[in-house]
Amino acid sequence: MHAIDSIKNNAHTSFSFEVLPPLKGTGIDGLFRSIDELCEFDPKYINITTHRSEYVYQESPEGVFHKVSLRRRPGTVAVAAAIKNRYDITVVPHILCSGFTREETEYVLLDLQFLGITDLLLLRGDKAKHENVFTPTLNGYSHAIELQAQVNRFNEGFFCDGTPIKEPGRPFSYGVACYPEKHDESPNIEMDLYWLKEKVKAGAQYAVTQLFYDNEKYFRFVERARAEGINIPIIPGIKPLKTARQLSIIPKTFKVDIPQALATEVLKCKTEEQVRQLGVEWCIAQCRELIARGVPSLHFYTVAATDSVKQVAKAIY
Ligand code: FAD
């Protein structure tokens, strides 16, 4: 079943989550253990993130610095296949513009079809760490919508050089990203919604939001999207706050606000365990309100927070 089918056909708010491929060289068993922890809540699909290569400088014994390309979390396709194989569940690998050429993307699409994986989340991807602004890869793309066009052409039976695919496989179904608090590069929310609408017209079947801690921002965003004629499911992306340091890290990394009521309570905590527990309680309250307002699905960001997500899921499912 495609992710969109479980989003649309579930009588109750469904559960899904995102995982990261393991750090290079750390094996997959830890990831399986995290997924095992969450299986009892009947996840409908699992997303697997993609991380571009970064350039780093390594010092040789002679004291010379060499620029090397390093991918800290390789293996999205293989990890997706391993999860599908082990848990017999829909997997949604992320496909990026950032760091990939169109040919590389095409090979990924072919690999995924061979593996029977036909769900994708199509994204521009984060900029490289050494860049101030996003720079498209040579023979790559600047925006997710261009990636959508390539996948659409592939679905119609054409490679990116225009040649026909001899035996086209099962078409891909895909979602895209959206931002209740606006994407940080967008001049305003209107422009961001304009591009989201274009992504919907180009074939996005659902959108998953950036994480947020203030439900009102999500509700307002959905209201504005509906007013613009964007009628696809908008799936809330949820991450329980876990540490006091995240009060500054989360706004910086994800460009979202932490509500003052939550920040004030975090500052009163005496231990990290108290902060973790507070994050879980805040998240449970958020999820209960979202469910009461009829969201079709909740999508959890589990990185370094599987224990908290499990506690939240236990309370709400
Ligand atoms: P786009 O849709 O290209 O939008 C980027 C900006 O450009 C927005 O401001 C938009 O308004 C504007 N825009 C869109 N189209 C156009 C156009 N044609 N012309 C001009 N402006 C345009 N990053 C990773 O590296 N790996 C991941 O696995 C990953 N997973 C994610 C999952 C989710 C659910 C979310 C919300 C984000 C994820 N990200 C991931 C981060 C994401 O890649 C970044 O936020 C990125 O900066 C934007 O991606 P996008 O797909 O929204 O880009």
mmCIF file of C-alpha atoms and ligand atoms in Angstrom:
data_model
loop_
_atom_site.group_PDB
_atom_site.id
_atom_site.type_symbol
_atom_site.label_atom_id
_atom_site.label_comp_id
_atom_site.label_asym_id
_atom_site.label_seq_id
_atom_site.Cartn_x
_atom_site.Cartn_y
_atom_site.Cartn_z
ATOM 1 C CA MET A 1 0.000 0.000 0.000
ATOM 2 C CA HIS A 2 1.277 3.513 -0.790
ATOM 3 C CA ALA A 3 1.741 5.961 2.109
ATOM 4 C CA ILE A 4 -1.010 8.170 0.645
ATOM 5 C CA ASP A 5 -3.503 5.269 0.743
ATOM 6 C CA SER A 6 -2.897 4.641 4.433
ATOM 7 C CA ILE A 7 -3.126 8.386 5.108
ATOM 8 C CA LYS A 8 -6.456 8.660 3.275
ATOM 9 C CA ASN A 9 -8.087 5.357 4.193
ATOM 10 C CA ASN A 10 -7.335 5.127 7.888
ATOM 11 C CA ALA A 11 -10.399 5.565 10.088
ATOM 12 C CA HIS A 12 -8.213 6.978 12.882
ATOM 13 C CA THR A 13 -5.136 9.205 12.957
ATOM 14 C CA SER A 14 -2.350 6.951 11.768
ATOM 15 C CA PHE A 15 1.179 6.658 13.093
ATOM 16 C CA SER A 16 4.343 6.961 11.019
ATOM 17 C CA PHE A 17 7.904 7.984 11.684
ATOM 18 C CA GLU A 18 11.223 9.021 10.181
ATOM 19 C CA VAL A 19 14.590 7.384 10.778
ATOM 20 C CA LEU A 20 18.130 8.287 9.730
ATOM 21 C CA PRO A 21 20.474 5.800 8.066
ATOM 22 C CA PRO A 22 23.152 4.716 10.574
ATOM 23 C CA LEU A 23 26.390 6.672 10.776
ATOM 24 C CA LYS A 24 28.930 5.211 8.352
ATOM 25 C CA GLY A 25 30.472 2.089 9.862
ATOM 26 C CA THR A 26 28.049 1.648 12.782
ATOM 27 C CA GLY A 27 25.901 -1.167 11.383
ATOM 28 C CA ILE A 28 22.128 -1.403 11.178
ATOM 29 C CA ASP A 29 21.282 -3.308 14.373
ATOM 30 C CA GLY A 30 20.826 -0.160 16.465
ATOM 31 C CA LEU A 31 18.353 1.166 13.919
ATOM 32 C CA PHE A 32 16.408 -2.104 13.955
ATOM 33 C CA ARG A 33 16.260 -1.951 17.758
ATOM 34 C CA SER A 34 14.753 1.557 17.566
ATOM 35 C CA ILE A 35 12.170 0.431 15.011
ATOM 36 C CA ASP A 36 11.349 -2.656 17.143
ATOM 37 C CA GLU A 37 10.474 -0.266 19.983
ATOM 38 C CA LEU A 38 7.867 1.510 17.835
ATOM 39 C CA CYS A 39 6.330 -1.416 15.929
ATOM 40 C CA GLU A 40 3.632 -2.082 18.530
ATOM 41 C CA PHE A 41 1.938 1.187 17.507
ATOM 42 C CA ASP A 42 1.296 -0.131 13.985
ATOM 43 C CA PRO A 43 3.267 2.358 11.881
ATOM 44 C CA LYS A 44 1.765 2.732 8.430
ATOM 45 C CA TYR A 45 5.018 3.814 6.821
ATOM 46 C CA ILE A 46 8.602 4.640 7.751
ATOM 47 C CA ASN A 47 10.607 7.448 6.134
ATOM 48 C CA ILE A 48 14.340 7.181 5.634
ATOM 49 C CA THR A 49 16.261 10.445 5.332
ATOM 50 C CA THR A 50 19.026 11.145 2.814
ATOM 51 C CA HIS A 51 22.220 13.059 3.578
ATOM 52 C CA ARG A 52 24.432 14.584 0.940
ATOM 53 C CA SER A 53 28.211 14.257 0.909
ATOM 54 C CA GLU A 54 30.109 17.047 2.598
ATOM 55 C CA TYR A 55 33.621 18.321 1.929
ATOM 56 C CA VAL A 56 35.950 18.089 4.912
ATOM 57 C CA TYR A 57 39.646 18.816 5.331
ATOM 58 C CA GLN A 58 41.762 15.932 6.652
ATOM 59 C CA GLU A 59 45.346 16.412 7.807
ATOM 60 C CA SER A 60 47.949 13.952 6.508
ATOM 61 C CA PRO A 61 50.895 12.811 8.711
ATOM 62 C CA GLU A 62 53.018 15.375 6.806
ATOM 63 C CA GLY A 63 50.716 18.132 8.041
ATOM 64 C CA VAL A 64 49.119 18.737 4.635
ATOM 65 C CA PHE A 65 45.385 19.276 4.504
ATOM 66 C CA HIS A 66 43.430 17.373 1.849
ATOM 67 C CA LYS A 67 39.896 18.215 0.801
ATOM 68 C CA VAL A 68 37.882 14.976 0.834
ATOM 69 C CA SER A 69 34.263 14.214 0.119
ATOM 70 C CA LEU A 70 32.604 12.410 3.005
ATOM 71 C CA ARG A 71 29.111 10.961 3.353
ATOM 72 C CA ARG A 72 28.450 10.403 7.029
ATOM 73 C CA ARG A 73 25.137 8.639 6.585
ATOM 74 C CA PRO A 74 25.170 6.712 3.318
ATOM 75 C CA GLY A 75 22.829 3.877 2.409
ATOM 76 C CA THR A 76 19.282 5.303 2.227
ATOM 77 C CA VAL A 77 18.178 2.887 -0.507
ATOM 78 C CA ALA A 78 19.699 -0.159 1.187
ATOM 79 C CA VAL A 79 18.303 0.846 4.579
ATOM 80 C CA ALA A 80 14.839 1.323 3.059
ATOM 81 C CA ALA A 81 15.039 -2.140 1.469
ATOM 82 C CA ALA A 82 16.296 -3.721 4.708
ATOM 83 C CA ILE A 83 13.393 -2.185 6.685
ATOM 84 C CA LYS A 84 10.817 -3.240 4.088
ATOM 85 C CA ASN A 85 12.246 -6.746 4.066
ATOM 86 C CA ARG A 86 12.342 -7.132 7.834
ATOM 87 C CA TYR A 87 9.068 -5.437 8.811
ATOM 88 C CA ASP A 88 6.966 -5.803 5.654
ATOM 89 C CA ILE A 89 5.991 -2.143 5.868
ATOM 90 C CA THR A 90 5.754 0.719 3.370
ATOM 91 C CA VAL A 91 9.035 2.629 3.269
ATOM 92 C CA VAL A 92 9.490 6.179 2.030
ATOM 93 C CA PRO A 93 13.086 7.045 1.124
ATOM 94 C CA HIS A 94 13.883 10.743 0.745
ATOM 95 C CA ILE A 95 15.260 11.879 -2.615
ATOM 96 C CA LEU A 96 17.216 15.132 -2.748
ATOM 97 C CA CYS A 97 18.355 17.701 -5.273
ATOM 98 C CA SER A 98 21.202 18.672 -2.953
ATOM 99 C CA GLY A 99 24.430 16.894 -3.865
ATOM 100 C CA PHE A 100 22.988 14.670 -6.605
ATOM 101 C CA THR A 101 23.013 14.848 -10.393
ATOM 102 C CA ARG A 102 19.929 13.889 -12.388
ATOM 103 C CA GLU A 103 21.663 10.702 -13.586
ATOM 104 C CA GLU A 104 22.445 9.692 -10.009
ATOM 105 C CA THR A 105 18.798 10.278 -9.133
ATOM 106 C CA GLU A 106 17.743 8.163 -12.090
ATOM 107 C CA TYR A 107 19.915 5.264 -10.901
ATOM 108 C CA VAL A 108 18.337 5.563 -7.455
ATOM 109 C CA LEU A 109 14.852 5.424 -9.016
ATOM 110 C CA LEU A 110 15.823 2.304 -10.972
ATOM 111 C CA ASP A 111 17.266 0.640 -7.859
ATOM 112 C CA LEU A 112 14.126 1.444 -5.888
ATOM 113 C CA GLN A 113 11.858 0.021 -8.577
ATOM 114 C CA PHE A 114 13.901 -3.187 -8.664
ATOM 115 C CA LEU A 115 13.391 -3.398 -4.906
ATOM 116 C CA GLY A 116 9.625 -2.830 -5.163
ATOM 117 C CA ILE A 117 9.853 0.518 -3.355
ATOM 118 C CA THR A 118 7.574 3.065 -5.007
ATOM 119 C CA ASP A 119 6.992 5.711 -2.306
ATOM 120 C CA LEU A 120 9.213 8.796 -2.129
ATOM 121 C CA LEU A 121 9.492 12.099 -0.315
ATOM 122 C CA LEU A 122 10.938 14.621 -2.801
ATOM 123 C CA LEU A 123 12.999 17.441 -1.324
ATOM 124 C CA ARG A 124 15.499 20.036 -2.289
ATOM 125 C CA GLY A 125 17.695 19.002 0.641
ATOM 126 C CA ASP A 126 19.797 21.042 3.005
ATOM 127 C CA LYS A 127 22.622 23.162 1.659
ATOM 128 C CA ALA A 128 26.158 21.796 2.004
ATOM 129 C CA LYS A 129 27.737 22.725 5.342
ATOM 130 C CA HIS A 130 30.487 24.771 3.675
ATOM 131 C CA GLU A 131 27.953 26.884 1.723
ATOM 132 C CA ASN A 132 26.187 30.027 2.856
ATOM 133 C CA VAL A 133 23.428 29.573 0.336
ATOM 134 C CA PHE A 134 22.093 26.514 -1.417
ATOM 135 C CA THR A 135 24.041 25.843 -4.610
ATOM 136 C CA PRO A 136 22.630 23.314 -7.066
ATOM 137 C CA THR A 137 24.882 20.439 -8.085
ATOM 138 C CA LEU A 138 26.153 20.634 -11.660
ATOM 139 C CA ASN A 139 23.523 18.832 -13.735
ATOM 140 C CA GLY A 140 21.272 18.722 -10.702
ATOM 141 C CA TYR A 141 18.324 20.827 -9.558
ATOM 142 C CA SER A 142 17.582 23.990 -7.601
ATOM 143 C CA HIS A 143 14.150 23.053 -6.271
ATOM 144 C CA ALA A 144 12.080 20.043 -5.304
ATOM 145 C CA ILE A 145 9.583 20.809 -8.074
ATOM 146 C CA GLU A 146 12.265 20.045 -10.706
ATOM 147 C CA LEU A 147 12.857 16.688 -9.055
ATOM 148 C CA GLN A 148 9.088 16.118 -9.248
ATOM 149 C CA ALA A 149 9.270 16.755 -13.014
ATOM 150 C CA GLN A 150 11.985 14.106 -13.380
ATOM 151 C CA VAL A 151 9.998 11.544 -11.365
ATOM 152 C CA ASN A 152 6.849 12.386 -13.366
ATOM 153 C CA ARG A 153 8.716 11.811 -16.650
ATOM 154 C CA PHE A 154 10.124 8.568 -15.259
ATOM 155 C CA ASN A 155 6.585 7.504 -14.303
ATOM 156 C CA GLU A 156 5.446 8.336 -17.843
ATOM 157 C CA GLY A 157 8.195 6.048 -19.199
ATOM 158 C CA PHE A 158 11.084 8.384 -20.036
ATOM 159 C CA PHE A 159 14.648 8.706 -18.791
ATOM 160 C CA CYS A 160 15.976 12.173 -18.018
ATOM 161 C CA ASP A 161 17.724 12.386 -21.413
ATOM 162 C CA GLY A 162 14.320 11.901 -23.080
ATOM 163 C CA THR A 163 14.861 8.317 -24.241
ATOM 164 C CA PRO A 164 11.983 5.924 -23.574
ATOM 165 C CA ILE A 165 12.173 3.302 -20.832
ATOM 166 C CA LYS A 166 11.810 -0.079 -22.525
ATOM 167 C CA GLU A 167 9.806 -1.690 -19.743
ATOM 168 C CA PRO A 168 8.522 0.982 -17.324
ATOM 169 C CA GLY A 169 7.927 -0.307 -13.798
ATOM 170 C CA ARG A 170 5.292 0.543 -11.191
ATOM 171 C CA PRO A 171 4.981 4.352 -10.956
ATOM 172 C CA PHE A 172 6.206 6.249 -7.904
ATOM 173 C CA SER A 173 3.846 8.019 -5.522
ATOM 174 C CA TYR A 174 5.340 10.934 -3.622
ATOM 175 C CA GLY A 175 4.943 13.620 -1.013
ATOM 176 C CA VAL A 176 6.813 16.891 -0.422
ATOM 177 C CA ALA A 177 7.821 19.116 2.501
ATOM 178 C CA CYS A 178 6.061 22.212 3.849
ATOM 179 C CA TYR A 179 6.664 24.746 6.606
ATOM 180 C CA PRO A 180 3.944 26.056 8.967
ATOM 181 C CA GLU A 181 6.423 28.698 10.184
ATOM 182 C CA LYS A 182 7.641 29.426 6.628
ATOM 183 C CA HIS A 183 10.789 28.124 4.956
ATOM 184 C CA ASP A 184 13.706 30.256 6.106
ATOM 185 C CA GLU A 185 14.609 31.344 2.567
ATOM 186 C CA SER A 186 11.092 32.373 1.639
ATOM 187 C CA PRO A 187 10.428 36.136 1.733
ATOM 188 C CA ASN A 188 6.978 35.514 3.218
ATOM 189 C CA ILE A 189 4.375 32.826 3.857
ATOM 190 C CA GLU A 190 2.378 33.807 0.739
ATOM 191 C CA MET A 191 5.344 33.002 -1.506
ATOM 192 C CA ASP A 192 5.981 29.743 0.314
ATOM 193 C CA LEU A 193 2.323 28.741 -0.145
ATOM 194 C CA TYR A 194 2.526 29.734 -3.823
ATOM 195 C CA TRP A 195 5.360 27.235 -4.332
ATOM 196 C CA LEU A 196 3.624 24.591 -2.269
ATOM 197 C CA LYS A 197 0.598 24.949 -4.527
ATOM 198 C CA GLU A 198 2.858 24.574 -7.579
ATOM 199 C CA LYS A 199 4.303 21.398 -6.033
ATOM 200 C CA VAL A 200 0.753 20.075 -5.585
ATOM 201 C CA LYS A 201 -0.134 20.941 -9.198
ATOM 202 C CA ALA A 202 3.034 19.090 -10.232
ATOM 203 C CA GLY A 203 1.800 15.920 -8.540
ATOM 204 C CA ALA A 204 2.592 15.952 -4.804
ATOM 205 C CA GLN A 205 -0.028 13.760 -3.132
ATOM 206 C CA TYR A 206 0.585 14.913 0.429
ATOM 207 C CA ALA A 207 2.901 17.227 2.344
ATOM 208 C CA VAL A 208 4.735 16.617 5.613
ATOM 209 C CA THR A 209 5.431 19.631 7.804
ATOM 210 C CA GLN A 210 8.610 20.795 9.401
ATOM 211 C CA LEU A 211 8.448 20.081 13.144
ATOM 212 C CA PHE A 212 6.576 22.605 15.284
ATOM 213 C CA TYR A 213 5.708 23.053 18.965
ATOM 214 C CA ASP A 214 2.775 25.430 18.645
ATOM 215 C CA ASN A 215 -0.321 23.778 17.182
ATOM 216 C CA GLU A 216 -1.918 27.139 16.409
ATOM 217 C CA LYS A 217 0.806 27.733 13.801
ATOM 218 C CA TYR A 218 -0.059 24.412 12.143
ATOM 219 C CA PHE A 219 -3.819 25.113 12.214
ATOM 220 C CA ARG A 220 -3.341 28.602 10.736
ATOM 221 C CA PHE A 221 -1.046 27.219 8.039
ATOM 222 C CA VAL A 222 -3.558 24.531 7.032
ATOM 223 C CA GLU A 223 -6.338 27.143 6.972
ATOM 224 C CA ARG A 224 -4.288 29.400 4.668
ATOM 225 C CA ALA A 225 -3.305 26.463 2.467
ATOM 226 C CA ARG A 226 -6.971 25.466 2.086
ATOM 227 C CA ALA A 227 -7.880 29.079 1.259
ATOM 228 C CA GLU A 228 -5.260 28.935 -1.522
ATOM 229 C CA GLY A 229 -6.891 25.781 -2.888
ATOM 230 C CA ILE A 230 -4.249 23.364 -1.555
ATOM 231 C CA ASN A 231 -6.317 20.325 -0.713
ATOM 232 C CA ILE A 232 -3.825 17.504 -0.170
ATOM 233 C CA PRO A 233 -3.335 16.013 3.320
ATOM 234 C CA ILE A 234 -0.889 18.119 5.360
ATOM 235 C CA ILE A 235 0.742 15.744 7.820
ATOM 236 C CA PRO A 236 2.036 17.268 11.069
ATOM 237 C CA GLY A 237 5.715 16.483 11.705
ATOM 238 C CA ILE A 238 6.281 16.043 15.447
ATOM 239 C CA LYS A 239 9.400 15.825 17.576
ATOM 240 C CA PRO A 240 9.365 15.709 21.381
ATOM 241 C CA LEU A 241 11.785 18.200 22.907
ATOM 242 C CA LYS A 242 14.426 16.274 24.828
ATOM 243 C CA THR A 243 17.193 18.459 26.198
ATOM 244 C CA ALA A 244 17.556 21.987 27.540
ATOM 245 C CA ARG A 245 20.168 22.715 24.840
ATOM 246 C CA GLN A 246 17.493 22.188 22.189
ATOM 247 C CA LEU A 247 15.919 25.488 23.282
ATOM 248 C CA SER A 248 18.568 27.173 21.150
ATOM 249 C CA ILE A 249 19.524 24.336 18.763
ATOM 250 C CA ILE A 250 16.019 23.674 17.406
ATOM 251 C CA PRO A 251 15.234 27.291 16.404
ATOM 252 C CA LYS A 252 18.680 27.585 14.804
ATOM 253 C CA THR A 253 18.525 24.290 12.917
ATOM 254 C CA PHE A 254 14.866 24.124 11.924
ATOM 255 C CA LYS A 255 13.939 27.835 11.941
ATOM 256 C CA VAL A 256 10.955 27.323 14.238
ATOM 257 C CA ASP A 257 9.980 28.982 17.511
ATOM 258 C CA ILE A 258 9.714 27.278 20.878
ATOM 259 C CA PRO A 259 6.603 28.690 22.608
ATOM 260 C CA GLN A 260 7.406 30.788 25.668
ATOM 261 C CA ALA A 261 5.222 28.562 27.893
ATOM 262 C CA LEU A 262 7.384 25.552 27.003
ATOM 263 C CA ALA A 263 10.676 27.445 27.267
ATOM 264 C CA THR A 264 9.746 28.779 30.725
ATOM 265 C CA GLU A 265 8.956 25.283 32.002
ATOM 266 C CA VAL A 266 12.219 23.892 30.563
ATOM 267 C CA LEU A 267 14.200 26.539 32.438
ATOM 268 C CA LYS A 268 12.581 25.438 35.716
ATOM 269 C CA CYS A 269 13.760 21.833 35.251
ATOM 270 C CA LYS A 270 16.580 20.675 37.491
ATOM 271 C CA THR A 271 17.664 17.584 35.517
ATOM 272 C CA GLU A 272 17.765 16.502 31.878
ATOM 273 C CA GLU A 273 15.307 13.717 32.739
ATOM 274 C CA GLN A 274 12.827 16.365 33.924
ATOM 275 C CA VAL A 275 13.276 18.176 30.583
ATOM 276 C CA ARG A 276 12.743 14.930 28.669
ATOM 277 C CA GLN A 277 9.572 14.215 30.651
ATOM 278 C CA LEU A 278 8.300 17.750 30.089
ATOM 279 C CA GLY A 279 8.968 17.344 26.347
ATOM 280 C CA VAL A 280 6.948 14.130 26.334
ATOM 281 C CA GLU A 281 4.024 15.755 28.174
ATOM 282 C CA TRP A 282 4.032 18.773 25.836
ATOM 283 C CA CYS A 283 4.108 16.447 22.853
ATOM 284 C CA ILE A 284 1.244 14.297 24.178
ATOM 285 C CA ALA A 285 -0.878 17.431 24.637
ATOM 286 C CA GLN A 286 0.030 18.589 21.109
ATOM 287 C CA CYS A 287 -0.866 15.198 19.606
ATOM 288 C CA ARG A 288 -4.149 14.897 21.524
ATOM 289 C CA GLU A 289 -5.261 18.295 20.203
ATOM 290 C CA LEU A 290 -4.181 17.435 16.644
ATOM 291 C CA ILE A 291 -6.088 14.139 16.808
ATOM 292 C CA ALA A 292 -9.173 15.891 18.227
ATOM 293 C CA ARG A 293 -9.028 18.298 15.269
ATOM 294 C CA GLY A 294 -9.009 15.316 12.897
ATOM 295 C CA VAL A 295 -5.489 15.222 11.422
ATOM 296 C CA PRO A 296 -5.215 12.127 9.213
ATOM 297 C CA SER A 297 -1.787 11.097 10.432
ATOM 298 C CA LEU A 298 1.007 12.050 12.824
ATOM 299 C CA HIS A 299 4.590 11.749 11.588
ATOM 300 C CA PHE A 300 7.287 11.545 14.263
ATOM 301 C CA TYR A 301 10.919 12.590 13.947
ATOM 302 C CA THR A 302 12.628 9.935 16.044
ATOM 303 C CA VAL A 303 16.302 10.846 15.809
ATOM 304 C CA ALA A 304 17.783 10.552 19.320
ATOM 305 C CA ALA A 305 14.248 10.479 20.732
ATOM 306 C CA THR A 306 12.883 6.954 20.212
ATOM 307 C CA ASP A 307 12.233 6.557 23.947
ATOM 308 C CA SER A 308 10.215 9.795 24.073
ATOM 309 C CA VAL A 309 8.276 8.970 20.884
ATOM 310 C CA LYS A 310 7.414 5.566 22.372
ATOM 311 C CA GLN A 311 6.060 7.204 25.535
ATOM 312 C CA VAL A 312 4.013 9.653 23.462
ATOM 313 C CA ALA A 313 2.659 6.892 21.211
ATOM 314 C CA LYS A 314 1.692 4.790 24.265
ATOM 315 C CA ALA A 315 -0.332 7.707 25.606
ATOM 316 C CA ILE A 316 -2.162 8.580 22.395
ATOM 317 C CA TYR A 317 -2.703 5.307 20.515
HETATM 318 P P1 FAD B 1 11.791 23.591 -2.138
HETATM 319 O O1 FAD B 1 10.422 23.098 -2.369
HETATM 320 O O2 FAD B 1 12.703 23.685 -3.298
HETATM 321 O O3 FAD B 1 11.646 25.016 -1.431
HETATM 322 C C1 FAD B 1 12.794 25.709 -0.945
HETATM 323 C C2 FAD B 1 12.522 27.207 -0.951
HETATM 324 O O4 FAD B 1 12.392 27.702 -2.307
HETATM 325 C C3 FAD B 1 11.223 27.640 -0.260
HETATM 326 O O5 FAD B 1 11.473 28.892 0.303
HETATM 327 C C4 FAD B 1 10.202 27.738 -1.409
HETATM 328 O O6 FAD B 1 9.188 28.675 -1.100
HETATM 329 C C5 FAD B 1 11.068 28.187 -2.572
HETATM 330 N N1 FAD B 1 10.730 27.588 -3.852
HETATM 331 C C6 FAD B 1 10.214 26.367 -4.105
HETATM 332 N N2 FAD B 1 10.165 26.128 -5.427
HETATM 333 C C7 FAD B 1 10.658 27.231 -6.046
HETATM 334 C C8 FAD B 1 10.910 27.586 -7.403
HETATM 335 N N3 FAD B 1 10.614 26.745 -8.399
HETATM 336 N N4 FAD B 1 11.467 28.794 -7.654
HETATM 337 C C9 FAD B 1 11.792 29.661 -6.657
HETATM 338 N N5 FAD B 1 11.565 29.373 -5.343
HETATM 339 C C10 FAD B 1 11.037 28.163 -5.039
HETATM 340 N N6 FAD B 1 16.885 17.656 4.166
HETATM 341 C C11 FAD B 1 17.824 16.747 3.824
HETATM 342 O O7 FAD B 1 18.950 17.126 3.443
HETATM 343 N N7 FAD B 1 17.549 15.398 3.871
HETATM 344 C C12 FAD B 1 16.335 14.918 4.254
HETATM 345 O O8 FAD B 1 16.124 13.700 4.286
HETATM 346 C C13 FAD B 1 15.321 15.852 4.627
HETATM 347 N N8 FAD B 1 14.076 15.453 4.997
HETATM 348 C C14 FAD B 1 13.105 16.386 5.284
HETATM 349 C C15 FAD B 1 11.803 15.954 5.600
HETATM 350 C C16 FAD B 1 10.802 16.893 5.897
HETATM 351 C C17 FAD B 1 9.419 16.426 6.221
HETATM 352 C C18 FAD B 1 11.114 18.281 5.889
HETATM 353 C C19 FAD B 1 10.059 19.306 6.231
HETATM 354 C C20 FAD B 1 12.390 18.719 5.561
HETATM 355 C C21 FAD B 1 13.402 17.782 5.250
HETATM 356 N N9 FAD B 1 14.691 18.182 4.891
HETATM 357 C C22 FAD B 1 15.649 17.236 4.560
HETATM 358 C C23 FAD B 1 15.053 19.609 4.866
HETATM 359 C C24 FAD B 1 14.749 20.259 3.491
HETATM 360 O O9 FAD B 1 15.482 19.621 2.486
HETATM 361 C C25 FAD B 1 15.117 21.735 3.586
HETATM 362 O O10 FAD B 1 14.191 22.397 4.415
HETATM 363 C C26 FAD B 1 15.303 22.483 2.278
HETATM 364 O O11 FAD B 1 15.920 23.731 2.581
HETATM 365 C C27 FAD B 1 14.016 22.781 1.503
HETATM 366 O O12 FAD B 1 13.487 21.650 0.940
HETATM 367 P P2 FAD B 1 12.115 21.709 0.098
HETATM 368 O O13 FAD B 1 11.938 20.384 -0.516
HETATM 369 O O14 FAD B 1 11.031 22.282 0.911
HETATM 370 O O15 FAD B 1 12.573 22.755 -1.036
#
